[in-house]
């Protein structure tokens, strides 16, 4: 009877979960083999953990949480490249469920009307489905954990119980294990909001609780995070919370100009062949920490400072464009948040919630604008804007600013705008062919390709993964002698030449496809 009662009280979330799984199953066949460099790296790291190769598995660039989630399944099922892809997608699909749960909890803490909450969760289903099938990366997990963190931090009785600060510290550490960006984000927001709460609350006992909680939460966060920081400090023999920030900061600087202003090319694409760092990596992509890039200091000169300021402005504009490309009414939502947050016709608690959400959006986006924002990095912002849209409509109705009829019209408009883009995106990618898996199978069967690969394009990385081979990167030259020397120097077994008009005469290699594969020539070592 108790189980029946639980089902009866949660019928709505069960229907949403069923709808989500139905949509995933429906379009999964179109995405099942899609995989990119970042996904491959997380899988390879998980494989190293599963084999017990701890020294190789510990990675300063790619945060560990997503790989850790895959490890038990790799131990149970063993490792084949296709298993790694399926396990990664399986993990991602269940992260989608966790996202729905976290958004639901956030909407409940904001006291959103139950019916509006159900609509919000249904509207999220296409977006989450699209993300989990296209990107098998920790970005959605980070967004979910941060929403869960905010749902605890923004509780009305946060100041009454120290356990909430403890939970914030634990979730913050899990977010840091998911992506290193969470480390500064948590410290800034946790201190900032606790200070706001401290000065807004007048009851002395609650102020003491907030002071104790902020110290306790930060201590727990730093203690748990410090375990991983200590491990990577030991491996790389330098103090760091992650090597990703250092690497990406070097990329966007005036030396390489891999940013939205100058659209430079990453040195990984022109530095020539690079040996994979260890036996568990298939390419340098798995361990960017070992890429030696020239560093720069934004504070080193006025010229550098001016470059950084221009970069920040360009990134702000770019972040807004990214957000609008997926949420066409993002500007309307942001303006509405500001207007309602300062409207006297709305209850103070609700206005404060909107101010906190705006502040969170500002801090999070600002952090990425210092270096480089990307579409999948901003999913936390997408989710907050979606939640805020439904929250605002609910507030306006509850405070008698709009009628029920107007509320329903606004809801219909919001629903249409929020589901339109994900459906378009799904339709686009469903119609995109991804031949890497099928081509790798064909190459394996017909030519038994395996070993050390090189190419004139980094797109070969996906094929190398499916062939369970090492990929040394790309080298482009019209000089057959120089190409042959470079391939022999790195002990390359096969050279993939894509869409090239050059017919290489390599003394140690011969072409094996005989024009059987359109746009591809493969040179095998004799």
Short mmCIF file of C-alpha atoms in Angstrom, two decimals:
data_model
loop_
_atom_site.label_atom_id
_atom_site.label_comp_id
_atom_site.label_asym_id
_atom_site.label_seq_id
_atom_site.Cartn_x
_atom_site.Cartn_y
_atom_site.Cartn_z
CA UNK A 1 0.00 0.00 0.00
CA UNK A 2 2.85 2.34 0.82
CA UNK A 3 4.46 1.72 -2.59
CA UNK A 4 1.11 2.40 -4.28
CA UNK A 5 0.83 5.66 -2.35
CA UNK A 6 4.30 6.74 -3.52
CA UNK A 7 3.37 5.97 -7.14
CA UNK A 8 0.05 7.78 -6.80
CA UNK A 9 1.70 10.90 -5.38
CA UNK A 10 4.40 10.96 -8.07
CA UNK A 11 2.42 9.93 -11.15
CA UNK A 12 3.41 13.12 -12.94
CA UNK A 13 7.17 12.59 -12.67
CA UNK A 14 6.74 8.95 -13.71
CA UNK A 15 4.92 10.02 -16.87
CA UNK A 16 7.68 12.56 -17.58
CA UNK A 17 10.36 9.87 -17.09
CA UNK A 18 8.45 7.50 -19.40
CA UNK A 19 8.12 10.26 -22.03
CA UNK A 20 11.83 10.95 -21.76
CA UNK A 21 12.78 7.27 -22.22
CA UNK A 22 10.34 6.94 -25.11
CA UNK A 23 11.93 9.87 -26.95
CA UNK A 24 15.44 8.59 -26.19
CA UNK A 25 14.63 5.12 -27.53
CA UNK A 26 12.94 6.64 -30.59
CA UNK A 27 15.95 8.65 -31.77
CA UNK A 28 18.82 6.72 -30.17
CA UNK A 29 19.58 4.75 -33.40
CA UNK A 30 20.47 8.02 -35.16
CA UNK A 31 22.99 9.01 -32.46
CA UNK A 32 24.33 5.66 -31.27
CA UNK A 33 27.73 5.87 -32.95
CA UNK A 34 28.27 9.65 -32.76
CA UNK A 35 31.39 10.41 -30.76
CA UNK A 36 33.89 13.26 -30.65
CA UNK A 37 37.34 13.83 -29.19
CA UNK A 38 36.24 14.85 -25.69
CA UNK A 39 33.97 11.82 -25.32
CA UNK A 40 36.78 9.53 -26.47
CA UNK A 41 39.08 10.98 -23.81
CA UNK A 42 36.60 10.37 -20.99
CA UNK A 43 36.12 6.77 -22.17
CA UNK A 44 39.87 6.15 -22.39
CA UNK A 45 40.41 7.54 -18.89
CA UNK A 46 37.62 5.30 -17.56
CA UNK A 47 39.25 2.32 -19.27
CA UNK A 48 42.57 3.12 -17.59
CA UNK A 49 40.82 3.21 -14.20
CA UNK A 50 39.09 -0.10 -14.95
CA UNK A 51 42.46 -1.70 -15.75
CA UNK A 52 43.92 -0.36 -12.52
CA UNK A 53 46.40 1.89 -14.34
CA UNK A 54 45.98 4.68 -11.79
CA UNK A 55 49.02 6.73 -12.77
CA UNK A 56 47.78 7.00 -16.37
CA UNK A 57 44.12 7.42 -15.41
CA UNK A 58 44.71 10.45 -13.18
CA UNK A 59 44.29 13.38 -15.52
CA UNK A 60 44.75 17.07 -14.80
CA UNK A 61 42.87 18.26 -17.88
CA UNK A 62 39.76 16.07 -17.95
CA UNK A 63 37.95 16.05 -14.59
CA UNK A 64 37.34 12.53 -13.23
CA UNK A 65 33.65 12.24 -12.27
CA UNK A 66 32.21 11.32 -15.67
CA UNK A 67 34.91 8.68 -16.20
CA UNK A 68 34.40 7.31 -12.68
CA UNK A 69 30.72 6.71 -13.44
CA UNK A 70 31.71 4.51 -16.40
CA UNK A 71 34.29 2.41 -14.57
CA UNK A 72 31.95 -0.18 -12.91
CA UNK A 73 30.28 -0.95 -16.24
CA UNK A 74 33.63 -1.34 -18.04
CA UNK A 75 34.76 -3.75 -15.32
CA UNK A 76 31.54 -5.78 -15.68
CA UNK A 77 31.26 -5.85 -19.48
CA UNK A 78 34.92 -5.60 -20.45
CA UNK A 79 36.28 -3.16 -22.99
CA UNK A 80 35.65 -2.91 -26.67
CA UNK A 81 35.48 0.51 -28.34
CA UNK A 82 31.76 0.14 -29.06
CA UNK A 83 31.12 -0.88 -25.44
CA UNK A 84 32.78 2.32 -24.31
CA UNK A 85 30.51 4.39 -26.55
CA UNK A 86 27.33 2.65 -25.39
CA UNK A 87 28.30 2.85 -21.72
CA UNK A 88 29.08 6.55 -22.10
CA UNK A 89 25.68 7.16 -23.71
CA UNK A 90 23.98 5.03 -21.04
CA UNK A 91 25.54 7.20 -18.31
CA UNK A 92 24.55 10.35 -20.17
CA UNK A 93 20.93 9.19 -20.50
CA UNK A 94 20.66 8.64 -16.75
CA UNK A 95 22.26 12.01 -16.12
CA UNK A 96 19.28 13.35 -18.10
CA UNK A 97 16.95 11.73 -15.55
CA UNK A 98 18.97 13.28 -12.75
CA UNK A 99 18.63 16.67 -14.46
CA UNK A 100 14.84 16.36 -14.51
CA UNK A 101 14.90 15.48 -10.81
CA UNK A 102 17.12 18.48 -9.96
CA UNK A 103 14.98 20.92 -11.97
CA UNK A 104 11.89 19.54 -10.25
CA UNK A 105 13.47 20.07 -6.84
CA UNK A 106 14.47 23.62 -7.79
CA UNK A 107 10.94 24.44 -8.97
CA UNK A 108 9.53 23.10 -5.71
CA UNK A 109 11.90 25.26 -3.66
CA UNK A 110 10.79 28.25 -5.71
CA UNK A 111 7.20 27.23 -4.91
CA UNK A 112 6.17 27.10 -8.55
CA UNK A 113 2.58 26.03 -9.11
CA UNK A 114 2.36 22.23 -9.49
CA UNK A 115 0.73 22.34 -12.92
CA UNK A 116 3.26 24.86 -14.20
CA UNK A 117 6.06 22.69 -12.80
CA UNK A 118 4.73 19.72 -14.79
CA UNK A 119 4.66 21.81 -17.96
CA UNK A 120 8.24 22.95 -17.31
CA UNK A 121 9.47 19.37 -16.94
CA UNK A 122 7.65 18.22 -20.09
CA UNK A 123 9.16 21.11 -22.03
CA UNK A 124 12.63 20.10 -20.84
CA UNK A 125 12.33 16.56 -22.24
CA UNK A 126 13.27 17.33 -25.90
CA UNK A 127 16.18 19.57 -24.85
CA UNK A 128 17.64 17.07 -22.41
CA UNK A 129 17.15 14.19 -24.87
CA UNK A 130 18.99 16.11 -27.56
CA UNK A 131 21.90 16.93 -25.25
CA UNK A 132 22.40 13.47 -23.73
CA UNK A 133 22.48 11.77 -27.12
CA UNK A 134 24.70 14.32 -28.86
CA UNK A 135 27.14 15.15 -26.06
CA UNK A 136 28.46 12.41 -23.80
CA UNK A 137 30.35 14.87 -21.63
CA UNK A 138 30.00 16.05 -18.01
CA UNK A 139 28.48 19.43 -18.88
CA UNK A 140 24.89 18.39 -18.17
CA UNK A 141 25.94 16.65 -14.95
CA UNK A 142 27.63 19.87 -13.84
CA UNK A 143 24.48 21.87 -14.64
CA UNK A 144 22.36 19.40 -12.66
CA UNK A 145 24.63 19.45 -9.61
CA UNK A 146 24.74 23.24 -9.61
CA UNK A 147 20.94 23.44 -9.81
CA UNK A 148 20.73 20.98 -6.91
CA UNK A 149 23.22 23.14 -4.99
CA UNK A 150 21.14 26.27 -5.63
CA UNK A 151 17.93 24.50 -4.60
CA UNK A 152 19.52 23.86 -1.18
CA UNK A 153 21.17 27.27 -0.88
CA UNK A 154 17.93 29.13 -1.70
CA UNK A 155 15.75 27.20 0.76
CA UNK A 156 13.68 29.43 3.01
CA UNK A 157 14.94 27.65 6.13
CA UNK A 158 18.57 27.56 5.00
CA UNK A 159 19.61 29.61 8.05
CA UNK A 160 17.86 27.27 10.49
CA UNK A 161 19.94 24.14 9.98
CA UNK A 162 23.67 23.66 9.41
CA UNK A 163 23.06 20.47 7.42
CA UNK A 164 22.14 22.58 4.38
CA UNK A 165 25.57 24.25 4.34
CA UNK A 166 27.18 20.80 4.72
CA UNK A 167 25.16 19.50 1.76
CA UNK A 168 26.21 22.53 -0.29
CA UNK A 169 29.87 21.77 0.45
CA UNK A 170 29.49 18.11 -0.56
CA UNK A 171 27.60 18.92 -3.77
CA UNK A 172 30.12 21.66 -4.58
CA UNK A 173 32.95 19.14 -4.31
CA UNK A 174 31.08 16.67 -6.55
CA UNK A 175 30.62 19.51 -9.05
CA UNK A 176 34.38 20.18 -8.91
CA UNK A 177 35.07 16.50 -9.60
CA UNK A 178 32.74 16.89 -12.59
CA UNK A 179 34.38 20.01 -14.06
CA UNK A 180 37.13 22.13 -12.56
CA UNK A 181 35.22 25.33 -13.37
CA UNK A 182 32.99 24.52 -10.39
CA UNK A 183 35.85 25.20 -7.96
CA UNK A 184 35.98 29.01 -8.33
CA UNK A 185 32.25 29.18 -9.08
CA UNK A 186 31.31 27.43 -5.83
CA UNK A 187 33.69 29.47 -3.67
CA UNK A 188 32.48 32.78 -5.14
CA UNK A 189 28.75 32.02 -5.02
CA UNK A 190 28.79 30.26 -1.64
CA UNK A 191 30.62 33.13 0.06
CA UNK A 192 28.62 35.77 -1.81
CA UNK A 193 25.17 34.35 -1.02
CA UNK A 194 26.04 33.61 2.59
CA UNK A 195 27.14 37.22 2.99
CA UNK A 196 23.87 38.41 1.44
CA UNK A 197 21.85 36.14 3.72
CA UNK A 198 23.87 37.26 6.76
CA UNK A 199 23.19 40.95 6.23
CA UNK A 200 19.56 40.50 5.20
CA UNK A 201 18.56 38.38 8.20
CA UNK A 202 17.98 40.23 11.47
CA UNK A 203 17.50 37.27 13.81
CA UNK A 204 20.77 36.79 15.70
CA UNK A 205 20.63 32.99 16.02
CA UNK A 206 20.10 32.65 12.25
CA UNK A 207 23.01 34.99 11.54
CA UNK A 208 25.23 32.82 13.72
CA UNK A 209 24.04 29.73 11.86
CA UNK A 210 24.88 31.33 8.52
CA UNK A 211 28.34 32.26 9.77
CA UNK A 212 28.96 28.76 11.11
CA UNK A 213 27.43 27.18 8.01
CA UNK A 214 29.55 29.19 5.61
CA UNK A 215 32.74 28.14 7.42
CA UNK A 216 31.58 24.52 7.71
CA UNK A 217 30.42 24.30 4.07
CA UNK A 218 33.65 25.80 2.73
CA UNK A 219 35.76 23.55 4.95
CA UNK A 220 33.98 20.41 3.75
CA UNK A 221 34.21 21.56 0.14
CA UNK A 222 37.95 22.25 0.42
CA UNK A 223 38.67 19.02 2.29
CA UNK A 224 36.91 16.82 -0.27
CA UNK A 225 38.20 18.81 -3.27
CA UNK A 226 41.66 18.82 -1.74
CA UNK A 227 41.90 15.04 -2.11
CA UNK A 228 41.82 15.33 -5.90
CA UNK A 229 43.89 18.52 -5.96
CA UNK A 230 46.60 16.77 -3.95
CA UNK A 231 46.64 13.85 -6.39
CA UNK A 232 47.06 15.98 -9.52
CA UNK A 233 49.57 18.28 -7.79
CA UNK A 234 51.65 15.20 -7.08
CA UNK A 235 51.39 13.92 -10.66
CA UNK A 236 52.28 17.19 -12.39
CA UNK A 237 54.68 18.37 -9.67
CA UNK A 238 53.07 21.80 -9.36
CA UNK A 239 50.16 23.37 -7.44
CA UNK A 240 47.02 23.38 -9.60
CA UNK A 241 43.32 22.62 -9.35
CA UNK A 242 43.33 21.65 -13.04
CA UNK A 243 45.53 22.03 -16.10
CA UNK A 244 42.56 22.84 -18.35
CA UNK A 245 42.35 26.50 -17.33
CA UNK A 246 46.06 27.01 -17.91
CA UNK A 247 45.92 25.28 -21.31
CA UNK A 248 42.84 27.12 -22.55
CA UNK A 249 44.08 30.45 -21.23
CA UNK A 250 47.24 30.00 -23.30
CA UNK A 251 45.18 29.10 -26.38
CA UNK A 252 43.04 32.25 -26.32
CA UNK A 253 46.01 34.57 -25.80
CA UNK A 254 47.82 36.72 -28.38
CA UNK A 255 50.27 33.91 -29.25
CA UNK A 256 47.71 31.41 -30.61
CA UNK A 257 44.55 33.56 -30.78
CA UNK A 258 42.15 30.61 -30.57
CA UNK A 259 39.24 32.84 -29.62
CA UNK A 260 36.12 34.43 -31.01
CA UNK A 261 37.97 37.66 -31.95
CA UNK A 262 40.79 36.24 -34.04
CA UNK A 263 39.60 32.68 -34.80
CA UNK A 264 43.12 31.28 -34.65
CA UNK A 265 43.97 27.61 -35.09
CA UNK A 266 44.87 25.41 -32.16
CA UNK A 267 48.53 24.28 -32.34
CA UNK A 268 47.39 20.68 -32.06
CA UNK A 269 46.35 20.98 -35.72
CA UNK A 270 49.66 22.27 -37.07
CA UNK A 271 52.40 21.09 -34.71
CA UNK A 272 52.76 17.87 -36.62
CA UNK A 273 52.81 14.37 -35.21
CA UNK A 274 52.70 13.96 -31.42
CA UNK A 275 53.15 10.65 -29.69
CA UNK A 276 50.31 9.68 -27.29
CA UNK A 277 51.58 10.34 -23.73
CA UNK A 278 51.14 6.81 -22.37
CA UNK A 279 49.85 3.31 -23.14
CA UNK A 280 46.27 4.14 -22.09
CA UNK A 281 45.89 7.22 -24.29
CA UNK A 282 45.18 6.96 -27.99
CA UNK A 283 46.27 10.53 -28.76
CA UNK A 284 47.50 13.76 -27.18
CA UNK A 285 43.82 14.76 -27.01
CA UNK A 286 43.52 12.46 -23.98
CA UNK A 287 46.17 14.41 -22.05
CA UNK A 288 46.48 18.04 -23.15
CA UNK A 289 48.46 18.65 -19.96
CA UNK A 290 51.57 17.54 -21.86
CA UNK A 291 51.14 20.04 -24.69
CA UNK A 292 53.85 22.64 -24.23
CA UNK A 293 52.23 25.97 -25.04
CA UNK A 294 53.66 29.45 -24.64
CA UNK A 295 52.00 31.10 -21.65
CA UNK A 296 50.91 34.72 -21.40
CA UNK A 297 49.92 36.98 -18.54
CA UNK A 298 46.98 39.40 -19.01
CA UNK A 299 48.56 41.58 -16.33
CA UNK A 300 52.02 41.44 -17.90
CA UNK A 301 51.60 44.59 -19.95
CA UNK A 302 49.02 47.19 -20.94
CA UNK A 303 48.88 45.54 -24.36
CA UNK A 304 48.04 42.19 -22.79
CA UNK A 305 45.46 43.77 -20.50
CA UNK A 306 43.82 45.50 -23.45
CA UNK A 307 43.76 42.18 -25.34
CA UNK A 308 42.09 40.45 -22.36
CA UNK A 309 39.47 43.21 -22.00
CA UNK A 310 38.62 43.01 -25.70
CA UNK A 311 38.44 39.22 -25.37
CA UNK A 312 36.01 39.50 -22.45
CA UNK A 313 33.75 41.87 -24.39
CA UNK A 314 33.82 39.58 -27.43
CA UNK A 315 33.04 36.56 -25.23
CA UNK A 316 30.11 38.34 -23.58
CA UNK A 317 28.60 39.05 -26.99
CA UNK A 318 29.35 35.50 -28.12
CA UNK A 319 27.77 34.02 -24.96
CA UNK A 320 24.64 36.01 -25.60
CA UNK A 321 24.56 34.87 -29.23
CA UNK A 322 25.01 31.23 -28.14
CA UNK A 323 22.16 31.56 -25.65
CA UNK A 324 19.87 33.24 -28.16
CA UNK A 325 20.65 30.60 -30.80
CA UNK A 326 19.08 27.98 -28.53
CA UNK A 327 16.65 30.17 -26.57
CA UNK A 328 15.40 32.80 -29.03
CA UNK A 329 13.60 34.67 -26.23
CA UNK A 330 16.64 34.80 -23.93
CA UNK A 331 16.71 38.61 -23.99
CA UNK A 332 13.00 38.74 -23.14
CA UNK A 333 13.54 36.33 -20.25
CA UNK A 334 16.48 38.32 -18.88
CA UNK A 335 14.65 41.65 -19.12
CA UNK A 336 11.58 40.09 -17.51
CA UNK A 337 13.72 38.75 -14.66
CA UNK A 338 15.12 42.21 -13.99
CA UNK A 339 11.72 43.94 -14.20
CA UNK A 340 9.93 41.44 -11.96
CA UNK A 341 12.87 41.29 -9.52
CA UNK A 342 12.38 45.01 -8.81
CA UNK A 343 8.60 45.13 -9.05
CA UNK A 344 6.86 46.19 -5.82
CA UNK A 345 3.78 44.19 -6.79
CA UNK A 346 5.71 40.93 -6.25
CA UNK A 347 6.45 39.53 -2.80
CA UNK A 348 9.92 40.32 -1.48
CA UNK A 349 10.98 36.67 -1.09
CA UNK A 350 10.15 35.96 -4.73
CA UNK A 351 11.90 39.11 -5.90
CA UNK A 352 14.99 38.09 -3.98
CA UNK A 353 14.93 34.65 -5.61
CA UNK A 354 15.00 36.26 -9.05
CA UNK A 355 17.87 38.52 -7.99
CA UNK A 356 19.81 35.47 -6.79
CA UNK A 357 19.19 33.71 -10.11
CA UNK A 358 20.34 36.78 -12.04
CA UNK A 359 23.46 37.02 -9.91
CA UNK A 360 24.19 33.33 -10.48
CA UNK A 361 23.81 33.74 -14.24
CA UNK A 362 26.16 36.74 -14.16
CA UNK A 363 28.87 34.97 -12.12
CA UNK A 364 28.73 31.73 -14.13
CA UNK A 365 28.76 33.39 -17.56
CA UNK A 366 31.39 35.89 -16.43
CA UNK A 367 33.71 33.06 -15.44
CA UNK A 368 33.66 31.52 -18.89
CA UNK A 369 33.94 34.92 -20.57
CA UNK A 370 37.40 35.32 -19.04
CA UNK A 371 38.64 32.53 -21.33
CA UNK A 372 36.20 30.98 -23.78
CA UNK A 373 32.51 30.05 -23.68
CA UNK A 374 31.06 27.17 -25.67
CA UNK A 375 27.50 26.07 -26.37
CA UNK A 376 27.58 23.03 -24.09
CA UNK A 377 29.29 24.97 -21.30
CA UNK A 378 26.26 27.24 -20.98
CA UNK A 379 23.65 24.56 -20.39
CA UNK A 380 23.41 25.60 -16.76
CA UNK A 381 22.36 29.05 -17.99
CA UNK A 382 19.85 27.57 -20.45
CA UNK A 383 18.20 25.60 -17.64
CA UNK A 384 18.11 28.58 -15.27
CA UNK A 385 16.49 30.75 -17.94
CA UNK A 386 13.88 28.09 -18.69
CA UNK A 387 13.06 27.72 -14.99
CA UNK A 388 12.94 31.50 -14.60
CA UNK A 389 10.51 31.89 -17.51
CA UNK A 390 7.92 29.62 -15.88
CA UNK A 391 8.65 31.07 -12.45
CA UNK A 392 7.94 34.62 -13.64
CA UNK A 393 4.62 33.66 -15.23
CA UNK A 394 3.61 31.87 -12.03
CA UNK A 395 4.60 34.88 -9.88
CA UNK A 396 2.68 37.33 -12.04
CA UNK A 397 -0.44 35.19 -11.75
CA UNK A 398 -0.10 34.53 -8.01
CA UNK A 399 0.35 38.23 -7.30
CA UNK A 400 -2.69 39.13 -9.46
CA UNK A 401 -0.61 41.04 -11.98
CA UNK A 402 -2.08 38.93 -14.81
CA UNK A 403 -5.26 36.91 -15.15
CA UNK A 404 -5.44 33.14 -15.56
CA UNK A 405 -6.28 33.64 -19.24
CA UNK A 406 -3.23 35.84 -19.79
CA UNK A 407 -1.10 33.35 -17.86
CA UNK A 408 -2.22 30.53 -20.14
CA UNK A 409 -1.47 32.55 -23.27
CA UNK A 410 2.00 33.37 -21.94
CA UNK A 411 2.57 29.71 -21.09
CA UNK A 412 1.63 28.61 -24.60
CA UNK A 413 4.03 31.17 -26.07
CA UNK A 414 6.82 30.07 -23.74
CA UNK A 415 6.24 26.38 -24.46
CA UNK A 416 6.35 26.91 -28.22
CA UNK A 417 9.55 28.95 -28.10
CA UNK A 418 11.34 26.50 -25.80
CA UNK A 419 10.56 23.28 -27.68
CA UNK A 420 10.98 24.67 -31.20
CA UNK A 421 14.79 24.82 -31.25
CA UNK A 422 15.55 21.39 -29.69
CA UNK A 423 13.15 19.75 -32.16
CA UNK A 424 14.94 21.53 -35.03
CA UNK A 425 18.32 20.43 -33.66
CA UNK A 426 17.20 16.83 -33.29
CA UNK A 427 15.84 16.82 -36.83
CA UNK A 428 19.10 18.28 -38.15
CA UNK A 429 21.35 15.69 -36.51
CA UNK A 430 19.01 12.81 -37.31
CA UNK A 431 19.63 13.60 -40.97
CA UNK A 432 23.41 13.84 -40.59
CA UNK A 433 25.31 10.70 -41.51
CA UNK A 434 28.18 9.63 -39.27
CA UNK A 435 30.27 7.08 -41.14
CA UNK A 436 33.20 6.73 -38.72
CA UNK A 437 31.93 3.54 -37.09
CA UNK A 438 30.92 1.85 -40.35
CA UNK A 439 34.08 2.94 -42.13
CA UNK A 440 36.29 1.65 -39.30
CA UNK A 441 34.51 -1.72 -39.43
CA UNK A 442 35.03 -1.88 -43.16
CA UNK A 443 38.73 -0.98 -42.84
CA UNK A 444 39.19 -3.60 -40.14
CA UNK A 445 37.59 -6.37 -42.19
CA UNK A 446 39.14 -5.54 -45.54
CA UNK A 447 42.60 -4.28 -44.59
CA UNK A 448 43.00 -5.40 -40.96
CA UNK A 449 44.13 -1.91 -40.00
CA UNK A 450 45.56 -1.58 -36.52
CA UNK A 451 48.54 0.12 -34.93
CA UNK A 452 49.87 3.68 -35.13
CA UNK A 453 47.87 6.01 -37.36
CA UNK A 454 48.52 9.49 -38.74
CA UNK A 455 46.52 11.63 -41.10
CA UNK A 456 46.08 14.99 -42.75
CA UNK A 457 42.93 15.53 -40.61
CA UNK A 458 42.09 15.13 -36.92
CA UNK A 459 38.73 13.66 -37.94
CA UNK A 460 40.63 10.37 -38.14
CA UNK A 461 40.68 10.30 -34.33
CA UNK A 462 37.19 8.76 -34.22
CA UNK A 463 38.22 6.04 -36.67
CA UNK A 464 41.39 5.38 -34.67
CA UNK A 465 39.25 4.91 -31.55
CA UNK A 466 36.97 2.36 -33.23
CA UNK A 467 40.03 0.58 -34.67
CA UNK A 468 41.53 0.43 -31.16
CA UNK A 469 44.62 2.14 -32.54
CA UNK A 470 46.92 5.02 -31.60
CA UNK A 471 46.51 8.34 -33.40
CA UNK A 472 49.53 10.62 -33.69
CA UNK A 473 47.72 13.59 -35.18
CA UNK A 474 47.97 15.24 -38.53
CA UNK A 475 50.75 16.21 -40.86
CA UNK A 476 50.20 18.06 -44.12
CA UNK A 477 52.85 18.39 -46.78
CA UNK A 478 53.15 17.93 -50.53
CA UNK A 479 56.72 16.72 -50.18
CA UNK A 480 56.74 12.91 -50.30
CA UNK A 481 60.28 12.64 -48.92
CA UNK A 482 59.55 14.79 -45.86
CA UNK A 483 56.27 12.98 -45.23
CA UNK A 484 57.94 9.59 -45.44
CA UNK A 485 60.69 10.67 -43.02
CA UNK A 486 58.18 12.00 -40.49
CA UNK A 487 56.03 8.86 -40.67
CA UNK A 488 59.03 6.61 -40.17
CA UNK A 489 60.35 8.77 -37.31
CA UNK A 490 57.14 8.14 -35.32
CA UNK A 491 56.83 4.50 -36.39
CA UNK A 492 53.51 5.12 -38.16
CA UNK A 493 51.79 2.06 -39.62
CA UNK A 494 49.08 3.79 -41.69
CA UNK A 495 48.71 7.30 -43.09
CA UNK A 496 45.16 8.48 -43.91
CA UNK A 497 44.98 11.11 -46.65
CA UNK A 498 41.54 12.74 -46.91
CA UNK A 499 40.35 14.61 -50.01
CA UNK A 500 43.92 15.19 -51.17
CA UNK A 501 44.93 15.68 -54.80
CA UNK A 502 48.50 14.63 -54.00
CA UNK A 503 49.66 11.20 -55.08
CA UNK A 504 52.47 10.52 -52.66
CA UNK A 505 55.46 8.45 -53.66
CA UNK A 506 56.56 7.17 -50.26
CA UNK A 507 59.58 4.87 -50.27
CA UNK A 508 58.44 3.00 -47.13
CA UNK A 509 54.68 3.04 -47.72
CA UNK A 510 52.22 1.98 -50.40
CA UNK A 511 48.58 2.95 -51.07
CA UNK A 512 46.17 0.09 -50.26
CA UNK A 513 42.63 1.28 -51.03
CA UNK A 514 43.06 1.54 -54.82
CA UNK A 515 40.40 4.31 -54.96
CA UNK A 516 37.76 2.04 -53.43
CA UNK A 517 36.86 4.63 -50.78
CA UNK A 518 35.67 8.00 -52.00
CA UNK A 519 37.86 10.86 -50.72
CA UNK A 520 40.26 8.63 -48.77
CA UNK A 521 43.65 7.13 -49.53
CA UNK A 522 45.46 4.99 -46.99
CA UNK A 523 49.19 4.43 -47.13
CA UNK A 524 50.42 1.29 -45.36
CA UNK A 525 53.97 0.65 -44.26
CA UNK A 526 55.64 -1.94 -46.48
#
